[in-house]
Amino acid sequence: MFFAALVLPDAVSELVSAPSWWHVAKAAACVVLVANAGTALVRAWFLGGSARSTRRTPALD
């Protein structure tokens, strides 16, 4: 994720200056990696590090 975040500004500037399929693919891959890492961080923060919520409904006896 850190590599993608470091490469993203350079990839976008290359895309603007000389658009090609390689620059589009590199910029898109960086955006996808950063977005995926961001959503994983938010999920881990709000769900306590698990993929599923750990909240349970109380059972009635």
JSON list of N, CA, C and O in Angstrom, two decimals:
[
{"chain": "A", "resi": 1, "resn": "MET", "atom": "N", "xyz": [0.82, -1.17, 0.00]},
{"chain": "A", "resi": 1, "resn": "MET", "atom": "CA", "xyz": [0.00, 0.00, 0.00]},
{"chain": "A", "resi": 1, "resn": "MET", "atom": "C", "xyz": [0.88, 1.25, 0.00]},
{"chain": "A", "resi": 1, "resn": "MET", "atom": "O", "xyz": [0.58, 2.18, -0.70]},
{"chain": "A", "resi": 2, "resn": "PHE", "atom": "N", "xyz": [1.95, 1.22, 0.79]},
{"chain": "A", "resi": 2, "resn": "PHE", "atom": "CA", "xyz": [2.83, 2.39, 0.83]},
{"chain": "A", "resi": 2, "resn": "PHE", "atom": "C", "xyz": [3.51, 2.60, -0.52]},
{"chain": "A", "resi": 2, "resn": "PHE", "atom": "O", "xyz": [3.66, 3.74, -0.96]},
{"chain": "A", "resi": 3, "resn": "PHE", "atom": "N", "xyz": [3.89, 1.52, -1.17]},
{"chain": "A", "resi": 3, "resn": "PHE", "atom": "CA", "xyz": [4.50, 1.63, -2.50]},
{"chain": "A", "resi": 3, "resn": "PHE", "atom": "C", "xyz": [3.53, 2.24, -3.48]},
{"chain": "A", "resi": 3, "resn": "PHE", "atom": "O", "xyz": [3.88, 3.13, -4.26]},
{"chain": "A", "resi": 4, "resn": "ALA", "atom": "N", "xyz": [2.27, 1.79, -3.44]},
{"chain": "A", "resi": 4, "resn": "ALA", "atom": "CA", "xyz": [1.26, 2.33, -4.35]},
{"chain": "A", "resi": 4, "resn": "ALA", "atom": "C", "xyz": [0.99, 3.80, -4.06]},
{"chain": "A", "resi": 4, "resn": "ALA", "atom": "O", "xyz": [0.82, 4.60, -4.97]},
{"chain": "A", "resi": 5, "resn": "ALA", "atom": "N", "xyz": [0.98, 4.17, -2.79]},
{"chain": "A", "resi": 5, "resn": "ALA", "atom": "CA", "xyz": [0.76, 5.57, -2.43]},
{"chain": "A", "resi": 5, "resn": "ALA", "atom": "C", "xyz": [1.94, 6.45, -2.88]},
{"chain": "A", "resi": 5, "resn": "ALA", "atom": "O", "xyz": [1.74, 7.61, -3.23]},
{"chain": "A", "resi": 6, "resn": "LEU", "atom": "N", "xyz": [3.13, 5.89, -2.86]},
{"chain": "A", "resi": 6, "resn": "LEU", "atom": "CA", "xyz": [4.29, 6.66, -3.32]},
{"chain": "A", "resi": 6, "resn": "LEU", "atom": "C", "xyz": [4.34, 6.75, -4.84]},
{"chain": "A", "resi": 6, "resn": "LEU", "atom": "O", "xyz": [4.79, 7.76, -5.38]},
{"chain": "A", "resi": 7, "resn": "VAL", "atom": "N", "xyz": [3.90, 5.73, -5.53]},
{"chain": "A", "resi": 7, "resn": "VAL", "atom": "CA", "xyz": [3.96, 5.70, -6.99]},
{"chain": "A", "resi": 7, "resn": "VAL", "atom": "C", "xyz": [2.80, 6.45, -7.62]},
{"chain": "A", "resi": 7, "resn": "VAL", "atom": "O", "xyz": [2.91, 6.95, -8.74]},
{"chain": "A", "resi": 8, "resn": "LEU", "atom": "N", "xyz": [1.68, 6.58, -6.92]},
{"chain": "A", "resi": 8, "resn": "LEU", "atom": "CA", "xyz": [0.47, 7.17, -7.48]},
{"chain": "A", "resi": 8, "resn": "LEU", "atom": "C", "xyz": [0.67, 8.58, -8.02]},
{"chain": "A", "resi": 8, "resn": "LEU", "atom": "O", "xyz": [0.27, 8.86, -9.16]},
{"chain": "A", "resi": 9, "resn": "PRO", "atom": "N", "xyz": [1.28, 9.52, -7.30]},
{"chain": "A", "resi": 9, "resn": "PRO", "atom": "CA", "xyz": [1.45, 10.87, -7.88]},
{"chain": "A", "resi": 9, "resn": "PRO", "atom": "C", "xyz": [2.29, 10.87, -9.15]},
{"chain": "A", "resi": 9, "resn": "PRO", "atom": "O", "xyz": [1.96, 11.58, -10.11]},
{"chain": "A", "resi": 10, "resn": "ASP", "atom": "N", "xyz": [3.32, 10.06, -9.18]},
{"chain": "A", "resi": 10, "resn": "ASP", "atom": "CA", "xyz": [4.15, 9.97, -10.38]},
{"chain": "A", "resi": 10, "resn": "ASP", "atom": "C", "xyz": [3.37, 9.34, -11.53]},
{"chain": "A", "resi": 10, "resn": "ASP", "atom": "O", "xyz": [3.48, 9.77, -12.67]},
{"chain": "A", "resi": 11, "resn": "ALA", "atom": "N", "xyz": [2.58, 8.34, -11.23]},
{"chain": "A", "resi": 11, "resn": "ALA", "atom": "CA", "xyz": [1.80, 7.67, -12.27]},
{"chain": "A", "resi": 11, "resn": "ALA", "atom": "C", "xyz": [0.76, 8.62, -12.86]},
{"chain": "A", "resi": 11, "resn": "ALA", "atom": "O", "xyz": [0.53, 8.62, -14.07]},
{"chain": "A", "resi": 12, "resn": "VAL", "atom": "N", "xyz": [0.15, 9.44, -12.01]},
{"chain": "A", "resi": 12, "resn": "VAL", "atom": "CA", "xyz": [-0.85, 10.40, -12.51]},
{"chain": "A", "resi": 12, "resn": "VAL", "atom": "C", "xyz": [-0.19, 11.47, -13.36]},
{"chain": "A", "resi": 12, "resn": "VAL", "atom": "O", "xyz": [-0.71, 11.85, -14.42]},
{"chain": "A", "resi": 13, "resn": "SER", "atom": "N", "xyz": [0.97, 11.96, -12.93]},
{"chain": "A", "resi": 13, "resn": "SER", "atom": "CA", "xyz": [1.65, 12.99, -13.73]},
{"chain": "A", "resi": 13, "resn": "SER", "atom": "C", "xyz": [2.11, 12.43, -15.08]},
{"chain": "A", "resi": 13, "resn": "SER", "atom": "O", "xyz": [2.03, 13.12, -16.10]},
{"chain": "A", "resi": 14, "resn": "GLU", "atom": "N", "xyz": [2.58, 11.19, -15.10]},
{"chain": "A", "resi": 14, "resn": "GLU", "atom": "CA", "xyz": [2.94, 10.55, -16.38]},
{"chain": "A", "resi": 14, "resn": "GLU", "atom": "C", "xyz": [1.72, 10.36, -17.25]},
{"chain": "A", "resi": 14, "resn": "GLU", "atom": "O", "xyz": [1.78, 10.52, -18.47]},
{"chain": "A", "resi": 15, "resn": "LEU", "atom": "N", "xyz": [0.59, 10.03, -16.63]},
{"chain": "A", "resi": 15, "resn": "LEU", "atom": "CA", "xyz": [-0.65, 9.83, -17.38]},
{"chain": "A", "resi": 15, "resn": "LEU", "atom": "C", "xyz": [-1.11, 11.12, -18.03]},
{"chain": "A", "resi": 15, "resn": "LEU", "atom": "O", "xyz": [-1.55, 11.12, -19.17]},
{"chain": "A", "resi": 16, "resn": "VAL", "atom": "N", "xyz": [-0.97, 12.22, -17.32]},
{"chain": "A", "resi": 16, "resn": "VAL", "atom": "CA", "xyz": [-1.39, 13.52, -17.87]},
{"chain": "A", "resi": 16, "resn": "VAL", "atom": "C", "xyz": [-0.45, 13.99, -18.96]},
{"chain": "A", "resi": 16, "resn": "VAL", "atom": "O", "xyz": [-0.88, 14.50, -19.99]},
{"chain": "A", "resi": 17, "resn": "SER", "atom": "N", "xyz": [0.86, 13.81, -18.75]},
{"chain": "A", "resi": 17, "resn": "SER", "atom": "CA", "xyz": [1.83, 14.32, -19.72]},
{"chain": "A", "resi": 17, "resn": "SER", "atom": "C", "xyz": [1.92, 13.46, -20.98]},
{"chain": "A", "resi": 17, "resn": "SER", "atom": "O", "xyz": [2.05, 14.00, -22.08]},
{"chain": "A", "resi": 18, "resn": "ALA", "atom": "N", "xyz": [1.86, 12.16, -20.86]},
{"chain": "A", "resi": 18, "resn": "ALA", "atom": "CA", "xyz": [1.99, 11.26, -22.01]},
{"chain": "A", "resi": 18, "resn": "ALA", "atom": "C", "xyz": [1.07, 10.06, -21.81]},
{"chain": "A", "resi": 18, "resn": "ALA", "atom": "O", "xyz": [1.52, 9.01, -21.35]},
{"chain": "A", "resi": 19, "resn": "PRO", "atom": "N", "xyz": [-0.21, 10.20, -22.14]},
{"chain": "A", "resi": 19, "resn": "PRO", "atom": "CA", "xyz": [-1.13, 9.09, -21.91]},
{"chain": "A", "resi": 19, "resn": "PRO", "atom": "C", "xyz": [-0.82, 7.87, -22.80]},
{"chain": "A", "resi": 19, "resn": "PRO", "atom": "O", "xyz": [-0.57, 8.01, -23.99]},
{"chain": "A", "resi": 20, "resn": "SER", "atom": "N", "xyz": [-0.77, 6.74, -22.18]},
{"chain": "A", "resi": 20, "resn": "SER", "atom": "CA", "xyz": [-0.60, 5.48, -22.89]},
{"chain": "A", "resi": 20, "resn": "SER", "atom": "C", "xyz": [-1.28, 4.40, -22.07]},
{"chain": "A", "resi": 20, "resn": "SER", "atom": "O", "xyz": [-1.66, 4.61, -20.93]},
{"chain": "A", "resi": 21, "resn": "TRP", "atom": "N", "xyz": [-1.43, 3.23, -22.65]},
{"chain": "A", "resi": 21, "resn": "TRP", "atom": "CA", "xyz": [-2.13, 2.16, -21.93]},
{"chain": "A", "resi": 21, "resn": "TRP", "atom": "C", "xyz": [-1.36, 1.75, -20.69]},
{"chain": "A", "resi": 21, "resn": "TRP", "atom": "O", "xyz": [-1.95, 1.38, -19.68]},
{"chain": "A", "resi": 22, "resn": "TRP", "atom": "N", "xyz": [-0.02, 1.82, -20.74]},
{"chain": "A", "resi": 22, "resn": "TRP", "atom": "CA", "xyz": [0.78, 1.44, -19.58]},
{"chain": "A", "resi": 22, "resn": "TRP", "atom": "C", "xyz": [0.57, 2.43, -18.43]},
{"chain": "A", "resi": 22, "resn": "TRP", "atom": "O", "xyz": [0.42, 2.02, -17.28]},
{"chain": "A", "resi": 23, "resn": "HIS", "atom": "N", "xyz": [0.55, 3.72, -18.72]},
{"chain": "A", "resi": 23, "resn": "HIS", "atom": "CA", "xyz": [0.35, 4.72, -17.68]},
{"chain": "A", "resi": 23, "resn": "HIS", "atom": "C", "xyz": [-1.05, 4.65, -17.10]},
{"chain": "A", "resi": 23, "resn": "HIS", "atom": "O", "xyz": [-1.23, 4.83, -15.89]},
{"chain": "A", "resi": 24, "resn": "VAL", "atom": "N", "xyz": [-2.04, 4.35, -17.94]},
{"chain": "A", "resi": 24, "resn": "VAL", "atom": "CA", "xyz": [-3.41, 4.19, -17.45]},
{"chain": "A", "resi": 24, "resn": "VAL", "atom": "C", "xyz": [-3.49, 2.97, -16.53]},
{"chain": "A", "resi": 24, "resn": "VAL", "atom": "O", "xyz": [-4.08, 3.03, -15.45]},
{"chain": "A", "resi": 25, "resn": "ALA", "atom": "N", "xyz": [-2.88, 1.87, -16.94]},
{"chain": "A", "resi": 25, "resn": "ALA", "atom": "CA", "xyz": [-2.92, 0.65, -16.13]},
{"chain": "A", "resi": 25, "resn": "ALA", "atom": "C", "xyz": [-2.19, 0.84, -14.81]},
{"chain": "A", "resi": 25, "resn": "ALA", "atom": "O", "xyz": [-2.66, 0.40, -13.75]},
{"chain": "A", "resi": 26, "resn": "LYS", "atom": "N", "xyz": [-1.05, 1.52, -14.83]},
{"chain": "A", "resi": 26, "resn": "LYS", "atom": "CA", "xyz": [-0.28, 1.74, -13.60]},
{"chain": "A", "resi": 26, "resn": "LYS", "atom": "C", "xyz": [-1.05, 2.65, -12.64]},
{"chain": "A", "resi": 26, "resn": "LYS", "atom": "O", "xyz": [-1.12, 2.36, -11.44]},
{"chain": "A", "resi": 27, "resn": "ALA", "atom": "N", "xyz": [-1.64, 3.71, -13.15]},
{"chain": "A", "resi": 27, "resn": "ALA", "atom": "CA", "xyz": [-2.40, 4.62, -12.30]},
{"chain": "A", "resi": 27, "resn": "ALA", "atom": "C", "xyz": [-3.65, 3.92, -11.74]},
{"chain": "A", "resi": 27, "resn": "ALA", "atom": "O", "xyz": [-3.98, 4.07, -10.57]},
{"chain": "A", "resi": 28, "resn": "ALA", "atom": "N", "xyz": [-4.33, 3.13, -12.57]},
{"chain": "A", "resi": 28, "resn": "ALA", "atom": "CA", "xyz": [-5.53, 2.41, -12.11]},
{"chain": "A", "resi": 28, "resn": "ALA", "atom": "C", "xyz": [-5.17, 1.39, -11.05]},
{"chain": "A", "resi": 28, "resn": "ALA", "atom": "O", "xyz": [-5.89, 1.24, -10.05]},
{"chain": "A", "resi": 29, "resn": "ALA", "atom": "N", "xyz": [-4.06, 0.68, -11.22]},
{"chain": "A", "resi": 29, "resn": "ALA", "atom": "CA", "xyz": [-3.64, -0.31, -10.23]},
{"chain": "A", "resi": 29, "resn": "ALA", "atom": "C", "xyz": [-3.31, 0.36, -8.91]},
{"chain": "A", "resi": 29, "resn": "ALA", "atom": "O", "xyz": [-3.67, -0.15, -7.84]},
{"chain": "A", "resi": 30, "resn": "CYS", "atom": "N", "xyz": [-2.66, 1.50, -8.96]},
{"chain": "A", "resi": 30, "resn": "CYS", "atom": "CA", "xyz": [-2.33, 2.22, -7.72]},
{"chain": "A", "resi": 30, "resn": "CYS", "atom": "C", "xyz": [-3.59, 2.70, -7.02]},
{"chain": "A", "resi": 30, "resn": "CYS", "atom": "O", "xyz": [-3.71, 2.59, -5.79]},
{"chain": "A", "resi": 31, "resn": "VAL", "atom": "N", "xyz": [-4.55, 3.21, -7.78]},
{"chain": "A", "resi": 31, "resn": "VAL", "atom": "CA", "xyz": [-5.80, 3.69, -7.18]},
{"chain": "A", "resi": 31, "resn": "VAL", "atom": "C", "xyz": [-6.55, 2.53, -6.54]},
{"chain": "A", "resi": 31, "resn": "VAL", "atom": "O", "xyz": [-7.06, 2.65, -5.43]},
{"chain": "A", "resi": 32, "resn": "VAL", "atom": "N", "xyz": [-6.60, 1.40, -7.20]},
{"chain": "A", "resi": 32, "resn": "VAL", "atom": "CA", "xyz": [-7.30, 0.23, -6.65]},
{"chain": "A", "resi": 32, "resn": "VAL", "atom": "C", "xyz": [-6.61, -0.26, -5.38]},
{"chain": "A", "resi": 32, "resn": "VAL", "atom": "O", "xyz": [-7.27, -0.57, -4.39]},
{"chain": "A", "resi": 33, "resn": "LEU", "atom": "N", "xyz": [-5.29, -0.31, -5.37]},
{"chain": "A", "resi": 33, "resn": "LEU", "atom": "CA", "xyz": [-4.57, -0.77, -4.18]},
{"chain": "A", "resi": 33, "resn": "LEU", "atom": "C", "xyz": [-4.76, 0.17, -3.00]},
{"chain": "A", "resi": 33, "resn": "LEU", "atom": "O", "xyz": [-4.98, -0.27, -1.87]},
{"chain": "A", "resi": 34, "resn": "VAL", "atom": "N", "xyz": [-4.70, 1.47, -3.25]},
{"chain": "A", "resi": 34, "resn": "VAL", "atom": "CA", "xyz": [-4.87, 2.44, -2.17]},
{"chain": "A", "resi": 34, "resn": "VAL", "atom": "C", "xyz": [-6.31, 2.40, -1.65]},
{"chain": "A", "resi": 34, "resn": "VAL", "atom": "O", "xyz": [-6.54, 2.43, -0.43]},
{"chain": "A", "resi": 35, "resn": "ALA", "atom": "N", "xyz": [-7.29, 2.30, -2.55]},
{"chain": "A", "resi": 35, "resn": "ALA", "atom": "CA", "xyz": [-8.69, 2.23, -2.12]},
{"chain": "A", "resi": 35, "resn": "ALA", "atom": "C", "xyz": [-8.96, 0.95, -1.33]},
{"chain": "A", "resi": 35, "resn": "ALA", "atom": "O", "xyz": [-9.67, 0.98, -0.31]},
{"chain": "A", "resi": 36, "resn": "ASN", "atom": "N", "xyz": [-8.41, -0.16, -1.77]},
{"chain": "A", "resi": 36, "resn": "ASN", "atom": "CA", "xyz": [-8.60, -1.42, -1.06]},
{"chain": "A", "resi": 36, "resn": "ASN", "atom": "C", "xyz": [-7.97, -1.36, 0.33]},
{"chain": "A", "resi": 36, "resn": "ASN", "atom": "O", "xyz": [-8.57, -1.82, 1.31]},
{"chain": "A", "resi": 37, "resn": "ALA", "atom": "N", "xyz": [-6.80, -0.83, 0.42]},
{"chain": "A", "resi": 37, "resn": "ALA", "atom": "CA", "xyz": [-6.14, -0.71, 1.73]},
{"chain": "A", "resi": 37, "resn": "ALA", "atom": "C", "xyz": [-6.90, 0.24, 2.64]},
{"chain": "A", "resi": 37, "resn": "ALA", "atom": "O", "xyz": [-7.02, 0.01, 3.84]},
{"chain": "A", "resi": 38, "resn": "GLY", "atom": "N", "xyz": [-7.45, 1.30, 2.07]},
{"chain": "A", "resi": 38, "resn": "GLY", "atom": "CA", "xyz": [-8.23, 2.24, 2.86]},
{"chain": "A", "resi": 38, "resn": "GLY", "atom": "C", "xyz": [-9.50, 1.63, 3.41]},
{"chain": "A", "resi": 38, "resn": "GLY", "atom": "O", "xyz": [-9.84, 1.82, 4.59]},
{"chain": "A", "resi": 39, "resn": "THR", "atom": "N", "xyz": [-10.21, 0.88, 2.59]},
{"chain": "A", "resi": 39, "resn": "THR", "atom": "CA", "xyz": [-11.43, 0.23, 3.07]},
{"chain": "A", "resi": 39, "resn": "THR", "atom": "C", "xyz": [-11.10, -0.86, 4.09]},
{"chain": "A", "resi": 39, "resn": "THR", "atom": "O", "xyz": [-11.85, -1.04, 5.05]},
{"chain": "A", "resi": 40, "resn": "ALA", "atom": "N", "xyz": [-10.01, -1.57, 3.91]},
{"chain": "A", "resi": 40, "resn": "ALA", "atom": "CA", "xyz": [-9.61, -2.58, 4.89]},
{"chain": "A", "resi": 40, "resn": "ALA", "atom": "C", "xyz": [-9.26, -1.94, 6.23]},
{"chain": "A", "resi": 40, "resn": "ALA", "atom": "O", "xyz": [-9.60, -2.47, 7.29]},
{"chain": "A", "resi": 41, "resn": "LEU", "atom": "N", "xyz": [-8.61, -0.78, 6.17]},
{"chain": "A", "resi": 41, "resn": "LEU", "atom": "CA", "xyz": [-8.28, -0.07, 7.41]},
{"chain": "A", "resi": 41, "resn": "LEU", "atom": "C", "xyz": [-9.54, 0.40, 8.13]},
{"chain": "A", "resi": 41, "resn": "LEU", "atom": "O", "xyz": [-9.66, 0.23, 9.34]},
{"chain": "A", "resi": 42, "resn": "VAL", "atom": "N", "xyz": [-10.50, 0.93, 7.39]},
{"chain": "A", "resi": 42, "resn": "VAL", "atom": "CA", "xyz": [-11.74, 1.39, 8.01]},
{"chain": "A", "resi": 42, "resn": "VAL", "atom": "C", "xyz": [-12.53, 0.22, 8.58]},
{"chain": "A", "resi": 42, "resn": "VAL", "atom": "O", "xyz": [-13.06, 0.30, 9.70]},
{"chain": "A", "resi": 43, "resn": "ARG", "atom": "N", "xyz": [-12.58, -0.89, 7.86]},
{"chain": "A", "resi": 43, "resn": "ARG", "atom": "CA", "xyz": [-13.28, -2.07, 8.38]},
{"chain": "A", "resi": 43, "resn": "ARG", "atom": "C", "xyz": [-12.62, -2.58, 9.65]},
{"chain": "A", "resi": 43, "resn": "ARG", "atom": "O", "xyz": [-13.28, -2.94, 10.62]},
{"chain": "A", "resi": 44, "resn": "ALA", "atom": "N", "xyz": [-11.30, -2.64, 9.66]},
{"chain": "A", "resi": 44, "resn": "ALA", "atom": "CA", "xyz": [-10.59, -3.12, 10.85]},
{"chain": "A", "resi": 44, "resn": "ALA", "atom": "C", "xyz": [-10.81, -2.16, 12.01]},
{"chain": "A", "resi": 44, "resn": "ALA", "atom": "O", "xyz": [-10.92, -2.60, 13.16]},
{"chain": "A", "resi": 45, "resn": "TRP", "atom": "N", "xyz": [-10.86, -0.88, 11.75]},
{"chain": "A", "resi": 45, "resn": "TRP", "atom": "CA", "xyz": [-11.03, 0.10, 12.81]},
{"chain": "A", "resi": 45, "resn": "TRP", "atom": "C", "xyz": [-12.42, -0.03, 13.45]},
{"chain": "A", "resi": 45, "resn": "TRP", "atom": "O", "xyz": [-12.55, -0.05, 14.66]},
{"chain": "A", "resi": 46, "resn": "PHE", "atom": "N", "xyz": [-13.45, -0.13, 12.61]},
{"chain": "A", "resi": 46, "resn": "PHE", "atom": "CA", "xyz": [-14.81, -0.15, 13.14]},
{"chain": "A", "resi": 46, "resn": "PHE", "atom": "C", "xyz": [-15.27, -1.53, 13.58]},
{"chain": "A", "resi": 46, "resn": "PHE", "atom": "O", "xyz": [-16.15, -1.64, 14.44]},
{"chain": "A", "resi": 47, "resn": "LEU", "atom": "N", "xyz": [-14.70, -2.58, 13.04]},
{"chain": "A", "resi": 47, "resn": "LEU", "atom": "CA", "xyz": [-15.13, -3.93, 13.41]},
{"chain": "A", "resi": 47, "resn": "LEU", "atom": "C", "xyz": [-14.15, -4.59, 14.37]},
{"chain": "A", "resi": 47, "resn": "LEU", "atom": "O", "xyz": [-14.26, -5.77, 14.66]},
{"chain": "A", "resi": 48, "resn": "GLY", "atom": "N", "xyz": [-13.20, -3.88, 14.85]},
{"chain": "A", "resi": 48, "resn": "GLY", "atom": "CA", "xyz": [-12.28, -4.42, 15.84]},
{"chain": "A", "resi": 48, "resn": "GLY", "atom": "C", "xyz": [-11.28, -5.42, 15.28]},
{"chain": "A", "resi": 48, "resn": "GLY", "atom": "O", "xyz": [-10.85, -6.31, 15.98]},
{"chain": "A", "resi": 49, "resn": "GLY", "atom": "N", "xyz": [-10.92, -5.30, 14.02]},
{"chain": "A", "resi": 49, "resn": "GLY", "atom": "CA", "xyz": [-9.90, -6.16, 13.44]},
{"chain": "A", "resi": 49, "resn": "GLY", "atom": "C", "xyz": [-10.42, -7.46, 12.84]},
{"chain": "A", "resi": 49, "resn": "GLY", "atom": "O", "xyz": [-9.65, -8.24, 12.34]},
{"chain": "A", "resi": 50, "resn": "SER", "atom": "N", "xyz": [-11.71, -7.71, 12.91]},
{"chain": "A", "resi": 50, "resn": "SER", "atom": "CA", "xyz": [-12.24, -8.95, 12.33]},
{"chain": "A", "resi": 50, "resn": "SER", "atom": "C", "xyz": [-13.01, -8.63, 11.07]},
{"chain": "A", "resi": 50, "resn": "SER", "atom": "O", "xyz": [-13.44, -7.50, 10.84]},
{"chain": "A", "resi": 51, "resn": "ALA", "atom": "N", "xyz": [-13.19, -9.62, 10.24]},
{"chain": "A", "resi": 51, "resn": "ALA", "atom": "CA", "xyz": [-13.93, -9.43, 9.00]},
{"chain": "A", "resi": 51, "resn": "ALA", "atom": "C", "xyz": [-15.43, -9.32, 9.25]},
{"chain": "A", "resi": 51, "resn": "ALA", "atom": "O", "xyz": [-16.14, -8.72, 8.48]},
{"chain": "A", "resi": 52, "resn": "ARG", "atom": "N", "xyz": [-15.87, -9.92, 10.34]},
{"chain": "A", "resi": 52, "resn": "ARG", "atom": "CA", "xyz": [-17.28, -9.87, 10.70]},
{"chain": "A", "resi": 52, "resn": "ARG", "atom": "C", "xyz": [-17.44, -9.12, 12.01]},
{"chain": "A", "resi": 52, "resn": "ARG", "atom": "O", "xyz": [-16.53, -9.06, 12.82]},
{"chain": "A", "resi": 53, "resn": "SER", "atom": "N", "xyz": [-18.61, -8.61, 12.22]},
{"chain": "A", "resi": 53, "resn": "SER", "atom": "CA", "xyz": [-18.88, -7.92, 13.47]},
{"chain": "A", "resi": 53, "resn": "SER", "atom": "C", "xyz": [-18.89, -8.93, 14.62]},
{"chain": "A", "resi": 53, "resn": "SER", "atom": "O", "xyz": [-19.41, -10.03, 14.49]},
{"chain": "A", "resi": 54, "resn": "THR", "atom": "N", "xyz": [-18.32, -8.56, 15.73]},
{"chain": "A", "resi": 54, "resn": "THR", "atom": "CA", "xyz": [-18.26, -9.46, 16.87]},
{"chain": "A", "resi": 54, "resn": "THR", "atom": "C", "xyz": [-19.42, -9.25, 17.83]},
{"chain": "A", "resi": 54, "resn": "THR", "atom": "O", "xyz": [-19.51, -9.92, 18.86]},
{"chain": "A", "resi": 55, "resn": "ARG", "atom": "N", "xyz": [-20.30, -8.33, 17.50]},
{"chain": "A", "resi": 55, "resn": "ARG", "atom": "CA", "xyz": [-21.45, -8.10, 18.37]},
{"chain": "A", "resi": 55, "resn": "ARG", "atom": "C", "xyz": [-22.43, -9.24, 18.24]},
{"chain": "A", "resi": 55, "resn": "ARG", "atom": "O", "xyz": [-22.76, -9.71, 17.17]},
{"chain": "A", "resi": 56, "resn": "ARG", "atom": "N", "xyz": [-22.91, -9.69, 19.37]},
{"chain": "A", "resi": 56, "resn": "ARG", "atom": "CA", "xyz": [-23.87, -10.80, 19.39]},
{"chain": "A", "resi": 56, "resn": "ARG", "atom": "C", "xyz": [-25.14, -10.35, 20.08]},
{"chain": "A", "resi": 56, "resn": "ARG", "atom": "O", "xyz": [-25.09, -9.55, 21.00]},
{"chain": "A", "resi": 57, "resn": "THR", "atom": "N", "xyz": [-26.22, -10.87, 19.61]},
{"chain": "A", "resi": 57, "resn": "THR", "atom": "CA", "xyz": [-27.48, -10.55, 20.26]},
{"chain": "A", "resi": 57, "resn": "THR", "atom": "C", "xyz": [-27.65, -11.47, 21.47]},
{"chain": "A", "resi": 57, "resn": "THR", "atom": "O", "xyz": [-27.31, -12.65, 21.42]},
{"chain": "A", "resi": 58, "resn": "PRO", "atom": "N", "xyz": [-28.14, -10.93, 22.57]},
{"chain": "A", "resi": 58, "resn": "PRO", "atom": "CA", "xyz": [-28.29, -11.77, 23.74]},
{"chain": "A", "resi": 58, "resn": "PRO", "atom": "C", "xyz": [-29.36, -12.85, 23.53]},
{"chain": "A", "resi": 58, "resn": "PRO", "atom": "O", "xyz": [-30.39, -12.62, 22.91]},
{"chain": "A", "resi": 59, "resn": "ALA", "atom": "N", "xyz": [-29.07, -14.02, 24.03]},
{"chain": "A", "resi": 59, "resn": "ALA", "atom": "CA", "xyz": [-30.02, -15.13, 23.92]},
{"chain": "A", "resi": 59, "resn": "ALA", "atom": "C", "xyz": [-31.03, -15.07, 25.05]},
{"chain": "A", "resi": 59, "resn": "ALA", "atom": "O", "xyz": [-30.69, -14.72, 26.19]},
{"chain": "A", "resi": 60, "resn": "LEU", "atom": "N", "xyz": [-32.26, -15.35, 24.73]},
{"chain": "A", "resi": 60, "resn": "LEU", "atom": "CA", "xyz": [-33.31, -15.38, 25.75]},
{"chain": "A", "resi": 60, "resn": "LEU", "atom": "C", "xyz": [-33.45, -16.79, 26.31]},
{"chain": "A", "resi": 60, "resn": "LEU", "atom": "O", "xyz": [-33.52, -17.74, 25.56]},
{"chain": "A", "resi": 61, "resn": "ASP", "atom": "N", "xyz": [-33.44, -16.91, 27.61]},
{"chain": "A", "resi": 61, "resn": "ASP", "atom": "CA", "xyz": [-33.58, -18.22, 28.24]},
{"chain": "A", "resi": 61, "resn": "ASP", "atom": "C", "xyz": [-35.03, -18.59, 28.44]},
{"chain": "A", "resi": 61, "resn": "ASP", "atom": "O", "xyz": [-35.87, -17.81, 28.69]}
]
